[in-house]
Amino acid sequence: MNTAQTAVPETSKNTKAEDQDTIETYDNLYSKNDYGTLDYPVNARYLDLHKSYLNWIRWHWHEEMEILIVDQGVAEVSTDDDSYLIRPGQGLIINQNVMHCIHAQDKKQCTFHSLIFHPDYIFGHKSNYLQTQYLLPMQNYQLFKVFLLDESAPWHERMLRTLMEVIEVNMTQNFGYEIATKGYLCHFWAELLRQLPQTETVSPPRISQDEQRVKEAMLYIRTHHAEPLTLQEIADSIHVSKSECCRCFSRTLQMSPFEYLMKYRIYESTKKLMDDEQDFGSIADLALSVGFNNTSYYNKLFKKFLGCTPTYYRTHKVLHQEPERGTLSYFL
């Protein structure tokens, strides 16, 4: 577990939402992959984990680089092989295509700035000298899945100030903010490359084979979770044996493919329970719609993961209940 402490950068106070209504959740951002446009692949948000579904941001990845800067509370960011505690004023740089999830430590409120951008905005879409010289080393540097910005070095504070400038200009969006953003991001990228250890040869890809396989299996499960899936079908989707599929999930998520499938089905059912426009008739119909053909088993798993029955969950709108680590939210 990586932890550190630092003071909140002064600029973060300038960009923090003045009104609580301006704080956004991560739900729509994640589900719509709302990370900007092709012409302007940059997105800056101020997010509140307490207002996000089940108080967390589930496992996901994207082609864009992401930077989190915590404003209040302590955020716990998990990757497939480590976990990081980010305190107020600290930042975490998450490299492209790195699988991660985010929680608030100790179930307390946690707000943070999220900056997501695609390096193509700096280097363009075509292969050129700048990409070869400055982009590929970052993409191929196998030790750089995430990088913690704290007070361990003065350049961390410079980076945090630069990143907060990017966030500020994108939240205010005054004339010319796109140009200003590109300038700040170029400065950020150059500083980061100067500080990272240099390598003479191109390193192998940092994404492990296990992680890549699990990503593909997760996408398959999310697409077919309502069907009567078998372990063989999940294994076939990533072209490995059943035993190897289980080992990949165990090494990456510390759980089996079947456990992930069950938790994902329960998660999908909670979204339907919270939607007043959903008309599924009965709990049995709801269970069937997410892949359970046994209502008793569905009710049993639901209570195990969320501590209440589906009926109680819907009646009382248990949106912000956060299970203990090891149950539903930590793994999806």
Short mmCIF file of C-alpha atoms in Angstrom, two decimals:
data_model
loop_
_atom_site.label_atom_id
_atom_site.label_comp_id
_atom_site.label_asym_id
_atom_site.label_seq_id
_atom_site.Cartn_x
_atom_site.Cartn_y
_atom_site.Cartn_z
CA MET A 1 0.00 0.00 0.00
CA ASN A 2 1.46 3.36 -1.01
CA THR A 3 0.62 6.37 1.16
CA ALA A 4 1.91 9.91 1.55
CA GLN A 5 0.77 13.29 2.88
CA THR A 6 0.87 16.78 1.51
CA ALA A 7 -1.02 20.05 1.69
CA VAL A 8 -3.82 20.98 -0.69
CA PRO A 9 -2.43 23.03 -3.60
CA GLU A 10 -3.70 26.58 -3.47
CA THR A 11 -5.04 26.34 -7.01
CA SER A 12 -7.35 23.48 -6.06
CA LYS A 13 -9.29 25.87 -3.85
CA ASN A 14 -9.89 28.11 -6.83
CA THR A 15 -11.38 25.34 -8.97
CA LYS A 16 -13.32 23.50 -6.27
CA ALA A 17 -17.02 23.61 -6.90
CA GLU A 18 -18.59 26.62 -5.18
CA ASP A 19 -21.97 24.95 -5.05
CA GLN A 20 -22.56 21.30 -4.15
CA ASP A 21 -24.93 21.03 -7.12
CA THR A 22 -21.93 21.41 -9.45
CA ILE A 23 -20.33 18.24 -8.11
CA GLU A 24 -20.82 15.43 -10.63
CA THR A 25 -20.91 11.70 -10.14
CA TYR A 26 -18.86 9.27 -12.18
CA ASP A 27 -21.80 7.13 -13.29
CA ASN A 28 -22.59 8.82 -16.62
CA LEU A 29 -18.94 9.61 -17.28
CA TYR A 30 -18.07 5.92 -17.02
CA SER A 31 -21.09 4.48 -18.82
CA LYS A 32 -20.88 6.90 -21.75
CA ASN A 33 -17.07 6.94 -21.96
CA ASP A 34 -17.46 10.72 -21.85
CA TYR A 35 -13.79 11.66 -22.07
CA GLY A 36 -14.04 14.51 -24.54
CA THR A 37 -14.30 14.49 -28.32
CA LEU A 38 -12.02 13.38 -31.16
CA ASP A 39 -11.06 17.01 -31.80
CA TYR A 40 -10.67 17.81 -28.11
CA PRO A 41 -9.99 14.59 -26.12
CA VAL A 42 -9.80 16.32 -22.73
CA ASN A 43 -12.24 16.18 -19.84
CA ALA A 44 -11.99 17.80 -16.39
CA ARG A 45 -14.50 16.98 -13.65
CA TYR A 46 -15.01 17.55 -9.93
CA LEU A 47 -16.39 14.31 -8.52
CA ASP A 48 -17.93 13.18 -5.26
CA LEU A 49 -17.68 9.47 -4.51
CA HIS A 50 -20.55 9.75 -2.03
CA LYS A 51 -22.85 10.74 -4.90
CA SER A 52 -21.63 7.98 -7.18
CA TYR A 53 -23.42 4.66 -7.44
CA LEU A 54 -22.62 2.52 -4.38
CA ASN A 55 -19.96 5.07 -3.35
CA TRP A 56 -17.34 3.86 -5.79
CA ILE A 57 -16.04 3.79 -9.35
CA ARG A 58 -15.99 0.22 -10.62
CA TRP A 59 -13.16 -1.53 -12.46
CA HIS A 60 -12.58 0.12 -15.82
CA TRP A 61 -9.86 1.25 -18.21
CA HIS A 62 -9.59 3.60 -21.16
CA GLU A 63 -7.15 4.72 -23.83
CA GLU A 64 -6.82 8.11 -22.17
CA MET A 65 -4.41 9.00 -19.38
CA GLU A 66 -6.14 9.99 -16.13
CA ILE A 67 -4.97 12.19 -13.24
CA LEU A 68 -6.78 12.30 -9.90
CA ILE A 69 -6.16 15.11 -7.39
CA VAL A 70 -7.95 14.65 -4.07
CA ASP A 71 -9.69 17.63 -2.48
CA GLN A 72 -11.40 16.11 0.58
CA GLY A 73 -11.17 12.71 2.23
CA VAL A 74 -8.90 9.86 1.21
CA ALA A 75 -9.31 8.00 -2.09
CA GLU A 76 -8.13 4.42 -2.48
CA VAL A 77 -7.18 3.56 -6.04
CA SER A 78 -6.62 -0.12 -6.85
CA THR A 79 -4.92 -1.65 -9.87
CA ASP A 80 -4.53 -5.34 -10.61
CA ASP A 81 -1.39 -5.56 -8.50
CA ASP A 82 -1.37 -2.70 -5.97
CA SER A 83 -3.42 -0.17 -4.04
CA TYR A 84 -2.74 3.53 -3.35
CA LEU A 85 -4.11 5.94 -0.75
CA ILE A 86 -4.41 9.48 -2.11
CA ARG A 87 -4.80 12.20 0.51
CA PRO A 88 -5.95 15.84 0.13
CA GLY A 89 -3.63 17.71 -2.22
CA GLN A 90 -2.01 14.57 -3.58
CA GLY A 91 -2.40 13.34 -7.14
CA LEU A 92 -2.19 10.03 -8.94
CA ILE A 93 -1.28 9.68 -12.62
CA ILE A 94 -2.88 6.59 -14.18
CA ASN A 95 -1.32 5.57 -17.48
CA GLN A 96 -3.24 4.56 -20.59
CA ASN A 97 -5.21 1.28 -20.55
CA VAL A 98 -4.42 0.55 -16.89
CA MET A 99 -7.29 -1.26 -15.20
CA HIS A 100 -8.30 0.49 -11.96
CA CYS A 101 -11.13 1.21 -9.54
CA ILE A 102 -11.62 3.96 -6.94
CA HIS A 103 -13.13 3.94 -3.42
CA ALA A 104 -13.40 6.30 -0.49
CA GLN A 105 -11.35 5.06 2.47
CA ASP A 106 -13.37 4.08 5.55
CA LYS A 107 -16.66 4.81 3.75
CA LYS A 108 -16.19 8.55 4.32
CA GLN A 109 -16.89 11.37 1.88
CA CYS A 110 -14.25 11.87 -0.75
CA THR A 111 -14.16 14.54 -3.46
CA PHE A 112 -11.51 14.91 -6.12
CA HIS A 113 -10.65 16.46 -9.45
CA SER A 114 -10.42 14.09 -12.41
CA LEU A 115 -8.50 15.07 -15.53
CA ILE A 116 -8.68 12.66 -18.47
CA PHE A 117 -6.92 13.31 -21.76
CA HIS A 118 -5.61 11.41 -24.75
CA PRO A 119 -1.92 11.96 -25.62
CA ASP A 120 -2.95 12.39 -29.25
CA TYR A 121 -3.98 15.91 -28.31
CA ILE A 122 -0.30 16.65 -27.70
CA PHE A 123 1.31 14.53 -30.40
CA GLY A 124 -1.30 14.21 -33.15
CA HIS A 125 -2.72 11.09 -34.77
CA LYS A 126 0.12 10.32 -37.19
CA SER A 127 3.46 8.75 -36.41
CA ASN A 128 6.13 11.40 -36.26
CA TYR A 129 9.38 12.34 -34.56
CA LEU A 130 7.65 13.70 -31.45
CA GLN A 131 5.69 10.48 -30.93
CA THR A 132 8.81 8.34 -31.28
CA GLN A 133 10.90 10.58 -29.04
CA TYR A 134 8.41 11.49 -26.32
CA LEU A 135 5.24 9.35 -26.48
CA LEU A 136 6.48 5.78 -26.99
CA PRO A 137 8.82 5.85 -23.97
CA MET A 138 5.84 6.68 -21.77
CA GLN A 139 3.58 4.04 -23.31
CA ASN A 140 6.22 1.32 -23.15
CA TYR A 141 7.64 2.08 -19.73
CA GLN A 142 6.52 -1.10 -17.98
CA LEU A 143 6.95 0.24 -14.43
CA PHE A 144 4.68 3.20 -15.00
CA LYS A 145 1.17 1.98 -14.42
CA VAL A 146 0.50 4.69 -11.89
CA PHE A 147 2.61 7.45 -10.40
CA LEU A 148 1.93 9.13 -7.05
CA LEU A 149 2.47 12.90 -6.77
CA ASP A 150 3.17 13.99 -3.18
CA GLU A 151 5.79 16.03 -1.29
CA SER A 152 8.61 13.56 -1.78
CA ALA A 153 10.20 15.88 -4.38
CA PRO A 154 9.77 19.60 -5.29
CA TRP A 155 8.89 18.72 -8.88
CA HIS A 156 5.75 16.96 -7.63
CA GLU A 157 4.39 20.30 -6.45
CA ARG A 158 5.21 21.88 -9.82
CA MET A 159 3.35 19.07 -11.58
CA LEU A 160 0.31 19.43 -9.31
CA ARG A 161 0.17 23.18 -9.94
CA THR A 162 0.36 22.63 -13.69
CA LEU A 163 -2.36 19.99 -13.61
CA MET A 164 -4.62 22.21 -11.50
CA GLU A 165 -4.16 24.94 -14.11
CA VAL A 166 -5.39 22.50 -16.77
CA ILE A 167 -8.39 21.63 -14.63
CA GLU A 168 -9.18 25.26 -13.87
CA VAL A 169 -9.13 26.44 -17.50
CA ASN A 170 -11.31 23.50 -18.54
CA MET A 171 -13.86 24.10 -15.81
CA THR A 172 -14.12 27.83 -16.55
CA GLN A 173 -13.73 27.41 -20.35
CA ASN A 174 -12.82 31.00 -21.06
CA PHE A 175 -11.86 31.93 -24.62
CA GLY A 176 -8.79 30.02 -25.79
CA TYR A 177 -8.89 27.39 -23.04
CA GLU A 178 -8.16 24.61 -25.56
CA ILE A 179 -4.88 26.26 -26.56
CA ALA A 180 -3.96 26.92 -22.94
CA THR A 181 -4.69 23.29 -22.12
CA LYS A 182 -2.33 22.03 -24.79
CA GLY A 183 0.44 24.27 -23.48
CA TYR A 184 -0.01 23.07 -19.89
CA LEU A 185 -0.18 19.42 -20.97
CA CYS A 186 3.03 19.76 -23.01
CA HIS A 187 4.74 21.23 -19.94
CA PHE A 188 3.38 18.40 -17.77
CA TRP A 189 4.53 15.72 -20.23
CA ALA A 190 8.03 17.13 -20.60
CA GLU A 191 8.46 17.41 -16.83
CA LEU A 192 7.28 13.85 -16.26
CA LEU A 193 9.64 12.44 -18.90
CA ARG A 194 12.56 14.37 -17.40
CA GLN A 195 11.93 12.88 -13.97
CA LEU A 196 11.30 9.26 -14.95
CA PRO A 197 14.32 6.97 -15.27
CA GLN A 198 15.59 6.87 -18.83
CA THR A 199 16.00 3.60 -20.71
CA GLU A 200 18.19 2.90 -23.73
CA THR A 201 15.94 0.23 -25.21
CA VAL A 202 12.20 -0.02 -25.62
CA SER A 203 10.75 -1.97 -22.71
CA PRO A 204 8.11 -4.66 -23.15
CA PRO A 205 4.47 -3.60 -22.77
CA ARG A 206 3.51 -2.90 -19.16
CA ILE A 207 0.09 -4.56 -19.50
CA SER A 208 0.49 -8.20 -18.46
CA GLN A 209 -1.03 -11.06 -20.37
CA ASP A 210 -3.18 -11.90 -17.35
CA GLU A 211 -4.58 -8.38 -17.20
CA GLN A 212 -5.28 -8.29 -20.93
CA ARG A 213 -7.09 -11.61 -20.78
CA VAL A 214 -9.16 -10.55 -17.77
CA LYS A 215 -10.12 -7.30 -19.50
CA GLU A 216 -11.41 -9.23 -22.51
CA ALA A 217 -13.27 -11.69 -20.29
CA MET A 218 -14.84 -8.84 -18.31
CA LEU A 219 -16.10 -7.25 -21.52
CA TYR A 220 -17.53 -10.60 -22.62
CA ILE A 221 -19.30 -11.05 -19.28
CA ARG A 222 -20.71 -7.52 -19.35
CA THR A 223 -22.14 -8.18 -22.82
CA HIS A 224 -23.52 -11.67 -22.11
CA HIS A 225 -24.22 -11.62 -18.35
CA ALA A 226 -27.99 -12.07 -18.85
CA GLU A 227 -27.39 -15.33 -20.74
CA PRO A 228 -26.80 -18.75 -19.11
CA LEU A 229 -23.02 -18.42 -19.25
CA THR A 230 -20.66 -21.26 -18.42
CA LEU A 231 -17.02 -21.16 -17.39
CA GLN A 232 -16.16 -22.87 -20.67
CA GLU A 233 -17.76 -20.04 -22.66
CA ILE A 234 -15.89 -17.39 -20.67
CA ALA A 235 -12.61 -19.26 -21.16
CA ASP A 236 -13.32 -19.69 -24.88
CA SER A 237 -13.86 -15.93 -25.21
CA ILE A 238 -10.20 -15.38 -24.31
CA HIS A 239 -8.91 -18.58 -25.98
CA VAL A 240 -7.60 -20.34 -22.88
CA SER A 241 -8.54 -23.44 -20.88
CA LYS A 242 -10.98 -23.24 -17.98
CA SER A 243 -8.20 -23.73 -15.43
CA GLU A 244 -6.03 -21.01 -17.01
CA CYS A 245 -9.01 -18.65 -17.10
CA CYS A 246 -9.52 -19.18 -13.36
CA ARG A 247 -5.81 -18.61 -12.69
CA CYS A 248 -5.86 -15.33 -14.68
CA PHE A 249 -8.80 -14.01 -12.65
CA SER A 250 -7.27 -15.19 -9.39
CA ARG A 251 -3.93 -13.53 -10.08
CA THR A 252 -5.52 -10.28 -11.30
CA LEU A 253 -8.73 -9.76 -9.29
CA GLN A 254 -8.25 -12.33 -6.52
CA MET A 255 -11.52 -14.03 -7.45
CA SER A 256 -12.89 -16.57 -9.92
CA PRO A 257 -14.67 -15.79 -13.20
CA PHE A 258 -17.88 -17.21 -11.70
CA GLU A 259 -17.62 -14.89 -8.69
CA TYR A 260 -17.16 -11.90 -10.98
CA LEU A 261 -20.15 -12.99 -13.07
CA MET A 262 -22.39 -13.33 -9.99
CA LYS A 263 -21.35 -9.95 -8.61
CA TYR A 264 -21.84 -8.27 -11.97
CA ARG A 265 -25.33 -9.73 -12.30
CA ILE A 266 -26.25 -8.47 -8.82
CA TYR A 267 -24.82 -5.06 -9.67
CA GLU A 268 -26.90 -4.84 -12.84
CA SER A 269 -30.02 -5.80 -10.90
CA THR A 270 -29.43 -2.97 -8.38
CA LYS A 271 -29.44 -0.46 -11.23
CA LYS A 272 -32.81 -1.79 -12.37
CA LEU A 273 -34.15 -1.65 -8.81
CA MET A 274 -33.19 2.01 -8.56
CA ASP A 275 -34.87 2.90 -11.85
CA ASP A 276 -38.52 3.78 -11.25
CA GLU A 277 -39.23 3.42 -14.97
CA GLN A 278 -38.17 -0.24 -14.99
CA ASP A 279 -41.19 -2.56 -15.00
CA PHE A 280 -39.98 -6.09 -14.41
CA GLY A 281 -43.19 -7.41 -12.84
CA SER A 282 -41.71 -9.47 -10.00
CA ILE A 283 -38.40 -10.20 -8.32
CA ALA A 284 -38.34 -13.49 -10.24
CA ASP A 285 -38.60 -11.57 -13.53
CA LEU A 286 -35.85 -9.19 -12.39
CA ALA A 287 -33.58 -12.12 -11.46
CA LEU A 288 -34.19 -13.74 -14.83
CA SER A 289 -33.42 -10.49 -16.68
CA VAL A 290 -29.87 -10.46 -15.29
CA GLY A 291 -29.16 -14.16 -15.75
CA PHE A 292 -30.51 -15.88 -12.61
CA ASN A 293 -33.00 -18.69 -13.25
CA ASN A 294 -33.29 -19.40 -9.51
CA THR A 295 -34.97 -16.62 -7.51
CA SER A 296 -33.97 -18.05 -4.13
CA TYR A 297 -30.31 -18.11 -5.14
CA TYR A 298 -30.59 -14.54 -6.44
CA ASN A 299 -32.12 -13.36 -3.15
CA LYS A 300 -29.44 -15.19 -1.18
CA LEU A 301 -26.57 -13.59 -3.14
CA PHE A 302 -28.20 -10.17 -3.07
CA LYS A 303 -28.46 -10.24 0.72
CA LYS A 304 -24.91 -11.58 1.02
CA PHE A 305 -23.44 -8.77 -1.09
CA LEU A 306 -25.65 -5.86 -0.03
CA GLY A 307 -26.98 -6.81 3.39
CA CYS A 308 -30.67 -6.55 2.50
CA THR A 309 -33.31 -8.09 0.25
CA PRO A 310 -34.03 -6.76 -3.27
CA THR A 311 -37.47 -5.57 -2.12
CA TYR A 312 -35.99 -3.62 0.79
CA TYR A 313 -33.32 -2.20 -1.50
CA ARG A 314 -35.89 -0.85 -3.93
CA THR A 315 -38.28 0.45 -1.25
CA HIS A 316 -35.63 2.34 0.69
CA LYS A 317 -33.47 3.41 -2.29
CA VAL A 318 -30.24 2.12 -0.77
CA LEU A 319 -28.05 4.03 -3.22
CA HIS A 320 -25.07 4.82 -1.02
CA GLN A 321 -24.71 1.62 0.95
CA GLU A 322 -21.10 0.53 0.68
CA PRO A 323 -20.32 -3.12 1.37
CA GLU A 324 -17.10 -4.14 3.06
CA ARG A 325 -14.10 -4.88 0.87
CA GLY A 326 -14.40 -8.29 -0.64
CA THR A 327 -18.10 -8.00 -1.43
CA LEU A 328 -19.89 -6.44 -4.37
CA SER A 329 -18.43 -3.03 -5.04
CA TYR A 330 -14.73 -3.78 -4.71
CA PHE A 331 -14.56 -6.12 -7.66
CA LEU A 332 -16.82 -4.92 -10.49
#
